[in-house]
Short mmCIF file of C-alpha atoms and ligand atoms in Angstrom, two decimals:
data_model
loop_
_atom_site.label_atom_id
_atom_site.label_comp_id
_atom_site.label_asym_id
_atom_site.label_seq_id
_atom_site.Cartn_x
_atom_site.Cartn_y
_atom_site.Cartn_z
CA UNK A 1 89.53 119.48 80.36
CA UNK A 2 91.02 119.81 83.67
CA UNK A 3 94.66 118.54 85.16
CA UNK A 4 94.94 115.86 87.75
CA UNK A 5 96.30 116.56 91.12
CA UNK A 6 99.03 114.65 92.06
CA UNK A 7 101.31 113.67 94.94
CA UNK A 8 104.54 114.42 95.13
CA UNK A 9 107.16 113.51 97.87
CA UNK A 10 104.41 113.69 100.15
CA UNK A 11 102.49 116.99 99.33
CA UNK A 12 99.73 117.29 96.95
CA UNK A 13 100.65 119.25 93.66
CA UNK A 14 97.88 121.26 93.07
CA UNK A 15 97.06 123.09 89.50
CA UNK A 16 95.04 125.58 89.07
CA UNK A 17 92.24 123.62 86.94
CA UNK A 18 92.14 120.50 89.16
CA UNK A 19 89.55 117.52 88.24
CA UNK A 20 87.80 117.18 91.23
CA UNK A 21 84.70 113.89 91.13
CA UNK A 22 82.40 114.49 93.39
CA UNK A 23 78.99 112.57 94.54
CA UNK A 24 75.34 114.74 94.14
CA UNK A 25 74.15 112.86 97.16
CA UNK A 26 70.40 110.97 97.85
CA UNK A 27 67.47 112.97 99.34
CA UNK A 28 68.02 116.68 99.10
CA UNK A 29 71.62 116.50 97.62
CA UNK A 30 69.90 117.05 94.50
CA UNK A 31 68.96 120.56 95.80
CA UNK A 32 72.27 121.23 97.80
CA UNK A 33 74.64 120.26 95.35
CA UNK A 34 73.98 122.46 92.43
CA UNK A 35 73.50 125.45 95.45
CA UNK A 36 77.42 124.33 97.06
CA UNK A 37 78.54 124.24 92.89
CA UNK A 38 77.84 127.45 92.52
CA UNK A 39 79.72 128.75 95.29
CA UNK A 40 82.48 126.89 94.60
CA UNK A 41 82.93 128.21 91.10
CA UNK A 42 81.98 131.54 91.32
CA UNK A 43 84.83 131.96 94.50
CA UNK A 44 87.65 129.69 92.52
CA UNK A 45 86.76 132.42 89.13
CA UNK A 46 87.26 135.34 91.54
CA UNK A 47 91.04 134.04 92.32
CA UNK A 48 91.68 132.98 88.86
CA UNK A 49 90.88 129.31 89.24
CA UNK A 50 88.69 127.06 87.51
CA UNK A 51 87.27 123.17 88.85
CA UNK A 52 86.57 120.52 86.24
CA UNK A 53 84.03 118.78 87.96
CA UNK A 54 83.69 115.30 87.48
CA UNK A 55 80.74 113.17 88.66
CA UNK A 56 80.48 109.99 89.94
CA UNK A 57 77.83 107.73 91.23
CA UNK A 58 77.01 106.00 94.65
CA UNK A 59 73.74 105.79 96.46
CA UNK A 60 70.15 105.17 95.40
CA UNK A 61 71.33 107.26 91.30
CA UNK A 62 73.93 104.48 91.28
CA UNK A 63 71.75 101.83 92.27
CA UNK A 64 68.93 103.41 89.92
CA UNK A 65 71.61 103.55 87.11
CA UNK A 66 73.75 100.64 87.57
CA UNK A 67 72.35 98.09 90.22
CA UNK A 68 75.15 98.92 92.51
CA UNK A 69 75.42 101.03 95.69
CA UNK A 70 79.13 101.58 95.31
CA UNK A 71 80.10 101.03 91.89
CA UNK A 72 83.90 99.85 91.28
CA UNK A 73 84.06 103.16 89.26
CA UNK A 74 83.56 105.44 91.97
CA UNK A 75 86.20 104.18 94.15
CA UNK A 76 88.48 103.98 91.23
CA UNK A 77 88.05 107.83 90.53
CA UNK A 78 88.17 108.74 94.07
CA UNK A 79 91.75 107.01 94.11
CA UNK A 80 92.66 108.49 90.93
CA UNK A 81 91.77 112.04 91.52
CA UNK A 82 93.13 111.67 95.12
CA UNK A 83 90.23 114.64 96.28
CA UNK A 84 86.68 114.25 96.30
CA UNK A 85 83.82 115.92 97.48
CA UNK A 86 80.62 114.65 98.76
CA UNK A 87 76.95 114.96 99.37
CA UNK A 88 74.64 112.93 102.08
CA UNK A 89 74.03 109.20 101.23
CA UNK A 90 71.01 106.81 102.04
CA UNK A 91 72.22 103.72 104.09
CA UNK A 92 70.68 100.87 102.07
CA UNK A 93 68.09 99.31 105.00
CA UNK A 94 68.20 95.51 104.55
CA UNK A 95 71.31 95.92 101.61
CA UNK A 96 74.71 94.31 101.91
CA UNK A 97 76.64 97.07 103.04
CA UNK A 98 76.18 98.58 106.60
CA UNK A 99 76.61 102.25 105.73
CA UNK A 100 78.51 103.37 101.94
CA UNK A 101 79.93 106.25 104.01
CA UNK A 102 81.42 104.10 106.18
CA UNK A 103 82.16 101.80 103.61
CA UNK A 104 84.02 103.99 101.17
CA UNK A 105 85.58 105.33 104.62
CA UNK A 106 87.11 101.91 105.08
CA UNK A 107 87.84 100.81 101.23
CA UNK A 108 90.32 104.06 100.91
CA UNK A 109 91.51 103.58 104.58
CA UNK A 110 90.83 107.16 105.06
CA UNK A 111 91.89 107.09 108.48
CA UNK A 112 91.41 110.36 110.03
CA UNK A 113 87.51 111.72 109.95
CA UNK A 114 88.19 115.98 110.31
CA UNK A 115 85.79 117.98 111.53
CA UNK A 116 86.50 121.57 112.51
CA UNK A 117 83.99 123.04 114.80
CA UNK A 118 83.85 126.95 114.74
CA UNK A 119 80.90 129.70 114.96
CA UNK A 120 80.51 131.71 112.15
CA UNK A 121 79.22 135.13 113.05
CA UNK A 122 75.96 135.63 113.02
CA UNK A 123 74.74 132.06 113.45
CA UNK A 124 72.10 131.24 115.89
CA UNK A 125 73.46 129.02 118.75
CA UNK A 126 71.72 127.95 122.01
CA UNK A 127 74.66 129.10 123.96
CA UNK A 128 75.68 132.62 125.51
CA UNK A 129 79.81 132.52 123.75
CA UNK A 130 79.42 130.66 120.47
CA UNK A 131 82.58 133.01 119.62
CA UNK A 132 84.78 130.68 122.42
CA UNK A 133 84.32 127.60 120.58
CA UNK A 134 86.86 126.83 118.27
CA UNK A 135 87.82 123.75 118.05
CA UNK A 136 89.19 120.88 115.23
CA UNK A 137 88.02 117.05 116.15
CA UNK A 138 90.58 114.35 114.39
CA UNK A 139 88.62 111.27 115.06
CA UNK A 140 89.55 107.80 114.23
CA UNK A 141 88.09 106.39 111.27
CA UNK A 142 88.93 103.02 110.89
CA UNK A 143 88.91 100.84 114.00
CA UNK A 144 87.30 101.17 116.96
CA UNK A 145 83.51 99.88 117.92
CA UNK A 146 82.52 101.03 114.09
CA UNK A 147 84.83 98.09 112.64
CA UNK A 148 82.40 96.28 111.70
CA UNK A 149 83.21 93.14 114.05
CA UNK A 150 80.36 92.36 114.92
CA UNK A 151 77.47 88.96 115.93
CA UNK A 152 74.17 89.06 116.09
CA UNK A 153 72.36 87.61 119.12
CA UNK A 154 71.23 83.94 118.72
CA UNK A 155 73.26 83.02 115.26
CA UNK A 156 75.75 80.33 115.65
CA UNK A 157 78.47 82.40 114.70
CA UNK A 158 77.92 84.67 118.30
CA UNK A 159 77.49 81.29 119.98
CA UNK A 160 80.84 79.77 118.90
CA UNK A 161 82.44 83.24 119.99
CA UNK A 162 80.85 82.89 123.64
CA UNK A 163 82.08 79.27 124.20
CA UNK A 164 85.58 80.10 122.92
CA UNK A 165 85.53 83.27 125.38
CA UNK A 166 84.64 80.86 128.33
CA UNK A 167 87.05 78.13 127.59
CA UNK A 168 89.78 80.72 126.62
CA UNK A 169 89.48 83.26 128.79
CA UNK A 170 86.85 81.79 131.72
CA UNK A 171 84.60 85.12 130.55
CA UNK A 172 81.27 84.45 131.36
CA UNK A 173 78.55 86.08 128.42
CA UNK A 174 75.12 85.78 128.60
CA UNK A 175 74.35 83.51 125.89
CA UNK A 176 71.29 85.63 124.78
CA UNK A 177 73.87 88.68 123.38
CA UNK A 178 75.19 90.21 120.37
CA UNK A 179 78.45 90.85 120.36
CA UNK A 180 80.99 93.46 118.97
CA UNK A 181 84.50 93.68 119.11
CA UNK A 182 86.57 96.42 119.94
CA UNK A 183 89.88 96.82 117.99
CA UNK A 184 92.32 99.28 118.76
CA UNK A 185 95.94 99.48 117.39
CA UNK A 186 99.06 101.00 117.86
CA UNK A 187 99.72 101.95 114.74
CA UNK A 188 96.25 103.28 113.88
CA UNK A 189 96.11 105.48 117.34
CA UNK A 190 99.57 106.81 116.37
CA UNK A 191 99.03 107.71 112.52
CA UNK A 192 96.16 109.56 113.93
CA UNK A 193 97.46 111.43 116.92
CA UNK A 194 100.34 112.34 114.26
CA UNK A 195 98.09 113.89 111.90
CA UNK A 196 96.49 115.90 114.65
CA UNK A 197 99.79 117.05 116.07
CA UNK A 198 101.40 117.71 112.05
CA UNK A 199 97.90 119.72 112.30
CA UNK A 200 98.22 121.57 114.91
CA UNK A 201 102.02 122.44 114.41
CA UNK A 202 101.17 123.96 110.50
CA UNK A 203 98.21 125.60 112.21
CA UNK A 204 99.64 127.02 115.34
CA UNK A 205 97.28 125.61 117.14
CA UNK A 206 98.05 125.76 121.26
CA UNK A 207 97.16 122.40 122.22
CA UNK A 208 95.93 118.72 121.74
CA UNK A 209 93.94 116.97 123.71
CA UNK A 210 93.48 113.23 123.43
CA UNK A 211 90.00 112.06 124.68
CA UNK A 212 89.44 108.59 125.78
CA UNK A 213 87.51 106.23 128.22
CA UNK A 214 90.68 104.70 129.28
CA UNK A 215 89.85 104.69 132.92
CA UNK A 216 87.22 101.81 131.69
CA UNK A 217 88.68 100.78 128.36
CA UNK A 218 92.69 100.35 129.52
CA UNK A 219 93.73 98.60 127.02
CA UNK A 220 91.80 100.51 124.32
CA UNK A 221 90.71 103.64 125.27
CA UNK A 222 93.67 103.54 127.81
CA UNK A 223 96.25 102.29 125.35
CA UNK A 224 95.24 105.30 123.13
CA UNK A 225 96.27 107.89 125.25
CA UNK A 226 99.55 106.05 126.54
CA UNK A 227 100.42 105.62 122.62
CA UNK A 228 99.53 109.45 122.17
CA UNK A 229 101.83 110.55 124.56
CA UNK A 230 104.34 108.57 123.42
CA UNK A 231 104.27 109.56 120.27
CA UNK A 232 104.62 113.10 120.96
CA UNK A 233 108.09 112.13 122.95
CA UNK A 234 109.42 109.90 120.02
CA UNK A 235 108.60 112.76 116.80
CA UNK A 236 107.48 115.96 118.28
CA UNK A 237 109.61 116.75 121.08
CA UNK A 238 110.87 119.53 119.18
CA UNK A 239 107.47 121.10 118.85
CA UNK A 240 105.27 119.59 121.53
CA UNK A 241 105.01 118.29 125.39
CA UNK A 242 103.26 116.00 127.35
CA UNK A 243 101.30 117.75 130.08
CA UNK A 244 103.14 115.58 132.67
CA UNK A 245 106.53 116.34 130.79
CA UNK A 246 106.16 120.06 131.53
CA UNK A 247 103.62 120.36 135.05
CA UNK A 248 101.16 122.14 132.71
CA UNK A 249 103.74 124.23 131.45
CA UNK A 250 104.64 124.17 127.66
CA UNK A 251 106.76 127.49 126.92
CA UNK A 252 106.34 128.14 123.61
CA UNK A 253 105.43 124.34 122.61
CA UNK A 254 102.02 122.56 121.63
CA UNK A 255 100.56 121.17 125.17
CA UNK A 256 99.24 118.01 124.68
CA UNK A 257 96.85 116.64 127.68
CA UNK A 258 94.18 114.13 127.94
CA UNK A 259 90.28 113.75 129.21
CA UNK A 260 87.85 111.33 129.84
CA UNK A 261 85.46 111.66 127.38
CA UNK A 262 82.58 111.95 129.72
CA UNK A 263 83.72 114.78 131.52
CA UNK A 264 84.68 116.47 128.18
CA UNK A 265 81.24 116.29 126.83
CA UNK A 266 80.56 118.85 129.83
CA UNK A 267 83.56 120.54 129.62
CA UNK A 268 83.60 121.58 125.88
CA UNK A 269 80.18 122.78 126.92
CA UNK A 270 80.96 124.93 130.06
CA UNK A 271 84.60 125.95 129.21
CA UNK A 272 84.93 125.67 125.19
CA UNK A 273 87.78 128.15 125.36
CA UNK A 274 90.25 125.01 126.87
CA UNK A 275 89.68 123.17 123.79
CA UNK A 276 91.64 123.37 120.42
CA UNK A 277 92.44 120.03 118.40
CA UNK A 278 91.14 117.30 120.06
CA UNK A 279 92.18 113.69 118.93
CA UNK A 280 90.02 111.15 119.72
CA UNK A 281 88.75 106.80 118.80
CA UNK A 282 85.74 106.51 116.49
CA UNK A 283 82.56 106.53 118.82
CA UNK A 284 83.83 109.34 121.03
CA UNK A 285 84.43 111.32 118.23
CA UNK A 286 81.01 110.73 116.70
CA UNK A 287 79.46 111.81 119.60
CA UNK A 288 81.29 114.78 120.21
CA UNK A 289 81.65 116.21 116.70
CA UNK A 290 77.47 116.19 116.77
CA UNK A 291 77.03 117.63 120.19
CA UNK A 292 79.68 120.71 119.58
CA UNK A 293 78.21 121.32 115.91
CA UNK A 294 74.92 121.97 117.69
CA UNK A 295 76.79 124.79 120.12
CA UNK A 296 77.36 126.41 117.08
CA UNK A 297 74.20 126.32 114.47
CA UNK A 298 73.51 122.36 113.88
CA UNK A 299 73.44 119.92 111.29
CA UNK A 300 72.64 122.40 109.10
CA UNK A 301 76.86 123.67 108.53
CA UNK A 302 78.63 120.90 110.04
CA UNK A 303 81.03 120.07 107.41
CA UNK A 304 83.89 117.04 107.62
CA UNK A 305 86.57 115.41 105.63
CA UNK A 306 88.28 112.35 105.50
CA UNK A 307 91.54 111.85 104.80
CA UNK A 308 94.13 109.84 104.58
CA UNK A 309 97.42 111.80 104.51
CA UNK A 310 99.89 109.28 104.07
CA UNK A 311 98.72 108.32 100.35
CA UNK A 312 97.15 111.95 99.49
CA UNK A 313 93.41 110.48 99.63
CA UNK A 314 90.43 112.72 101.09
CA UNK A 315 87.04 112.94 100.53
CA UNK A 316 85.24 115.76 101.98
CA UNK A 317 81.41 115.39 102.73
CA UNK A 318 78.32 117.29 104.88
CA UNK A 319 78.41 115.34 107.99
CA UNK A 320 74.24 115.21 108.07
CA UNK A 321 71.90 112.80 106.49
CA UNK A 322 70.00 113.16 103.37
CA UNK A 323 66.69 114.82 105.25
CA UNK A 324 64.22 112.64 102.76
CA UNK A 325 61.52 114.85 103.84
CA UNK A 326 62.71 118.08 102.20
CA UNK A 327 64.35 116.18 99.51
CA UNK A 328 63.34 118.02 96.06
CA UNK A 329 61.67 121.05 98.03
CA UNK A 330 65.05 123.57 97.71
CA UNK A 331 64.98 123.85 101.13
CA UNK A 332 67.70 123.01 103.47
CA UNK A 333 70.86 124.56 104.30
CA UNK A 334 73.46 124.16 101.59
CA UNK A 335 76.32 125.18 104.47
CA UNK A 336 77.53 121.71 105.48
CA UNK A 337 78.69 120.80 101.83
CA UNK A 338 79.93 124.32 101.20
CA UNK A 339 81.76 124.29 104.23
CA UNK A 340 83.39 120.99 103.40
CA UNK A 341 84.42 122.84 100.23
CA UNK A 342 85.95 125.42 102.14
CA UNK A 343 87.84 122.65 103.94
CA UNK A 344 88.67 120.88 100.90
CA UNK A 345 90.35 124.17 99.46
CA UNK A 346 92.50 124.92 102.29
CA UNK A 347 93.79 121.45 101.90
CA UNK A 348 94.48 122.11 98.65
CA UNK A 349 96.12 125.34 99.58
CA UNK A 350 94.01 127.39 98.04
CA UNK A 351 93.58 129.44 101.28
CA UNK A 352 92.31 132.25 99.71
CA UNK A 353 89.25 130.66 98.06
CA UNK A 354 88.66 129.46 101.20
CA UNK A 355 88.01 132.48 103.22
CA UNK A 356 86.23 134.35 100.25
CA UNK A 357 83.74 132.00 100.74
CA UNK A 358 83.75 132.44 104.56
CA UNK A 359 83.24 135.68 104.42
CA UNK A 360 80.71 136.06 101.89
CA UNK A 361 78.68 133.26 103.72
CA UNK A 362 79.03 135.69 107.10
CA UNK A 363 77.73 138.54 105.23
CA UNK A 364 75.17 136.57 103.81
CA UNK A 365 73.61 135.48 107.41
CA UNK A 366 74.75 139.25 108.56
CA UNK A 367 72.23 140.17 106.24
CA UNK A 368 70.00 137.95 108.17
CA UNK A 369 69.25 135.87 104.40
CA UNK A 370 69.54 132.33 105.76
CA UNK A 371 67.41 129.21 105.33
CA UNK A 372 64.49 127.78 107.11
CA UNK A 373 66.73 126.06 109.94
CA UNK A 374 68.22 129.31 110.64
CA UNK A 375 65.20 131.53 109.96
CA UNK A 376 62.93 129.74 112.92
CA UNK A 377 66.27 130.94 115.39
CA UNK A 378 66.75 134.46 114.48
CA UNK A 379 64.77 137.62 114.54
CA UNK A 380 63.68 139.28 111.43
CA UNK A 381 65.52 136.97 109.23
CA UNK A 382 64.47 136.72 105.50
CA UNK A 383 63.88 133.13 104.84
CA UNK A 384 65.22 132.28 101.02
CA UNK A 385 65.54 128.81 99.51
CA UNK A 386 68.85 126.45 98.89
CA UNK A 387 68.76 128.25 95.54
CA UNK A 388 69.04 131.73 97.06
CA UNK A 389 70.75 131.68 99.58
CA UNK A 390 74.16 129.86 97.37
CA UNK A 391 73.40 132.90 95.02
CA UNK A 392 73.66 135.39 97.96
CA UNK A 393 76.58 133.95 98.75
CA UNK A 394 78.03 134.33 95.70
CA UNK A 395 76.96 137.96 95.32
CA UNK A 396 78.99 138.52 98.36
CA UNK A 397 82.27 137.13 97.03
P1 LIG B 1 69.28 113.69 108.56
O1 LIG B 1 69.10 113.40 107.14
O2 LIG B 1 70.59 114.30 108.97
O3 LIG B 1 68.11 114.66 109.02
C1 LIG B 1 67.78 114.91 110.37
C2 LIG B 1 67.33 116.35 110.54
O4 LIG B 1 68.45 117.21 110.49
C3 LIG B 1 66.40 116.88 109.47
O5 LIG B 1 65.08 116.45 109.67
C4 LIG B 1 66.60 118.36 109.63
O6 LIG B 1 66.00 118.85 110.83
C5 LIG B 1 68.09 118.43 109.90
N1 LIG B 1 68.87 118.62 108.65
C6 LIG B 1 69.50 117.67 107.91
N2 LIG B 1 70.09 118.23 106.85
C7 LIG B 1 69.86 119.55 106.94
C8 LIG B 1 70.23 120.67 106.13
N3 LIG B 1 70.98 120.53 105.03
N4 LIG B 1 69.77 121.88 106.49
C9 LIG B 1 69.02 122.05 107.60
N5 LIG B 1 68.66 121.05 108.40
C10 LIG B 1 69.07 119.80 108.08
O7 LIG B 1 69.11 112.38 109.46
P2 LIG B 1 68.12 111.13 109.27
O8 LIG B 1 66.76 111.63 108.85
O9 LIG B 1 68.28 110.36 110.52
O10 LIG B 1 68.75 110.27 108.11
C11 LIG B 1 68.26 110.23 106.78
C12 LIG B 1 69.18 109.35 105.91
O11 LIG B 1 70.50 109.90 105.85
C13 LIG B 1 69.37 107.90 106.42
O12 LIG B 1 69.35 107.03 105.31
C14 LIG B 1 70.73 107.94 107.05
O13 LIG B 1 71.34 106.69 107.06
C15 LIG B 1 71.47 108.88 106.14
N6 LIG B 1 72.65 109.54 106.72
C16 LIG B 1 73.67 109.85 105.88
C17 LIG B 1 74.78 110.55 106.35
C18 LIG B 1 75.88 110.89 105.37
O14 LIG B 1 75.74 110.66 104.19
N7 LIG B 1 76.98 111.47 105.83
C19 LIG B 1 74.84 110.95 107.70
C20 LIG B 1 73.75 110.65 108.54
C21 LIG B 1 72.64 109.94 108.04
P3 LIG B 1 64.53 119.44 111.03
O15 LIG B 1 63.58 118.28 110.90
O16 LIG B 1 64.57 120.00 112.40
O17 LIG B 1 64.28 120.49 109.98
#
């Protein structure tokens, strides 16, 4: 039957038989979901846990099943259950919503998008240290370039917006462009620096480091960093400094700096080892969560989660697409979705879950069983299917 997980002054009241919904995903979801299930169950058994999984519809089964992309009930469940758990989605291409990821991203208001970025051994990585990166990207989730404000060259709508600019502001547009707008707020750059800092304090994590364009962007990217700091002087003074409150120096406290997000994209390349939680706006953090999941073995086990930790809402999700081509084939990498898992159950506080899993899944590619991804990086690797490689896993726990 399952129990229902619950918030309580703030922290999530976790039993040991949760109901968890959770979406197969389009393309190969259909072969990484039942691979990621297994996992899950067989490690939640070992500690004397069970999941009652509950499934709910969205993408191309929904639409298939119900005529709807997103059905109401989905998003219901999602807020009922509080924790959800994802596969990949198709974006409908000519449809009335942009993206549903994005879309049930902005319906929940799940403001922070997680992403920890860590090599597991054994991995193959194009770099020399894989080991030195280590690293957990809070990016915005909700504002930003990616709200959604946006005209399309030529319609009226864009035209209106360009004559209003030039009598308003004297800003001078070329009349043949689309335009987007660029919101950034105080209160959304603050709720998210918080959550990276309340992150990084529960995590003993050694530092924070808000990336931004702000030296183009002032009173976005700019205003981002200013309201970061800020922040960290109004609630975490206690816990955390400023890097000009302290010369660099933070004793014993959290260090919280800033970079230009240009210069980081070299930087988390060249010297990983300065990086720990990085809070960041929306496009920034797109970019970088994709480039540093490549340092350490791709698309393949990049998992994410967003969350909203204010009302208790967060749905975790493999941060890759739905791979069409390989859909059916039980084929791909199953690590992105069992990774978010692993996320998902140290948010739940089932730590110990968790790093079963990690482990077994390090043992697993120690053994050099991986998928075809891996396979065509390593050395006299044993190439095994979605299938097989989930139940190697789970031999391992
Ligand atoms: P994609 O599905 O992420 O696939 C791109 C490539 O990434 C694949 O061809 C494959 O590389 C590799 N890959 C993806 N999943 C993998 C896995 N589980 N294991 C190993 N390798 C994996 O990107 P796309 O083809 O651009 O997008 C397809 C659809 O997914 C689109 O409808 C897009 O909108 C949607 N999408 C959804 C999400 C989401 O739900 N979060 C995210 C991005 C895109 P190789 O060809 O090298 O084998």
């Amino acid at each position: 039957m399952g129990t229902k997980i619950t918030l309580k002054n703030g922290v999530l009241s976790v039993p040991d038989d949760p109901i968890i919904p959770f979406i197969e995903g389009d393309g190969t979801g259909v072969d990484i979901w039942p691979a990621s299930q297994l996992v899950f169950d067989a490690a939640a058994a070992k500690r004397g846990k069970s999941i009652e999984w509950q499934e709910v519809l969205a993408g191309e089964k929904a639409f298939n099943e119900t005529g709807d992309w997103l059905p109401e009930a989905t998003v219901q469940s999602f807020r009922d259950h509080l924790i959800g758990i994802k596969g990949p989605l198709t974006t409908p291409i000519g449809g009335g919503i942009r993206s549903l990821n994005v879309a049930l991203r902005q319906i929940m208001d799940l403001y922070v998008c997680l992403r920890p970025v860590r090599w597991f051994t054994g991995v193959p990585s194009p770099v020399k240290h894989p080991e030195k990166v280590d690293m957990v990207i809070f990016r915005e989730n909700t504002e930003d370039i990616y709200a959604g404000l946006e005209l399309e060259e030529g319609t009226p709508e864009a035209k209106k917006l360009i004559e209003m600019l030039k009598d308003g502001f004297g800003w001078e547009i070329k009349p043949d462009s689309g335009i987007g707008i660029k919101p950034v707020s105080e209160s959304g750059s603050k709720r998210l620096v918080r959550a990276a800092l309340e992150y990084a304090v529960k995590r003993n994590r050694k530092s924070v480091t808000l990336v931004h364009k702000g030296n183009i962007m002032k009173y976005t990217e700019g205003a981002f960093r200013n309201w970061g700091y800020e922040l960290v002087r109004d609630e975490f003074s206690d816990v955390a400094v400023g890097w000009d409150d302290c010369n660099g120096d933070p004793g014993d406290k959290i260090l919280v700096k800033d970079a230009i997000a240009d210069i980081t994209l070299q930087q988390v390349l060249t010297r990983p080892d300065e990086f720990d939680v990085i809070a960041t706006l929306n496009l920034n953090g797109d970019y970088l969560s994709d480039a540093l999941a490549a340092q350490v073995g791709g698309i393949g086990i990049a998992p994410g989660g967003n969350i909203n930790y204010v009302t208790g809402h967060g749905i975790f999700e493999a941060t890759h697409g739905t791979a069409p081509k390989y859909a059916g084939q039980d084929k791909v990498n199953p690590g992105s979705v069992i990774l978010s898992g692993v996320m998902m159950f140290e948010h739940l506080g089932w730590q110990d879950v968790a790093d079963d899993i990690v482990r077994a899944l390090e043992a697993t590619i120690a053994d050099k069983i991986v998928t075809y991804d891996f396979a065509r990086l390593m050395d006299g690797a044993k190439e095994v299917k979605t299938s097989q490689f989930a139940k190697a896993i789970a031999e391992r726990l």
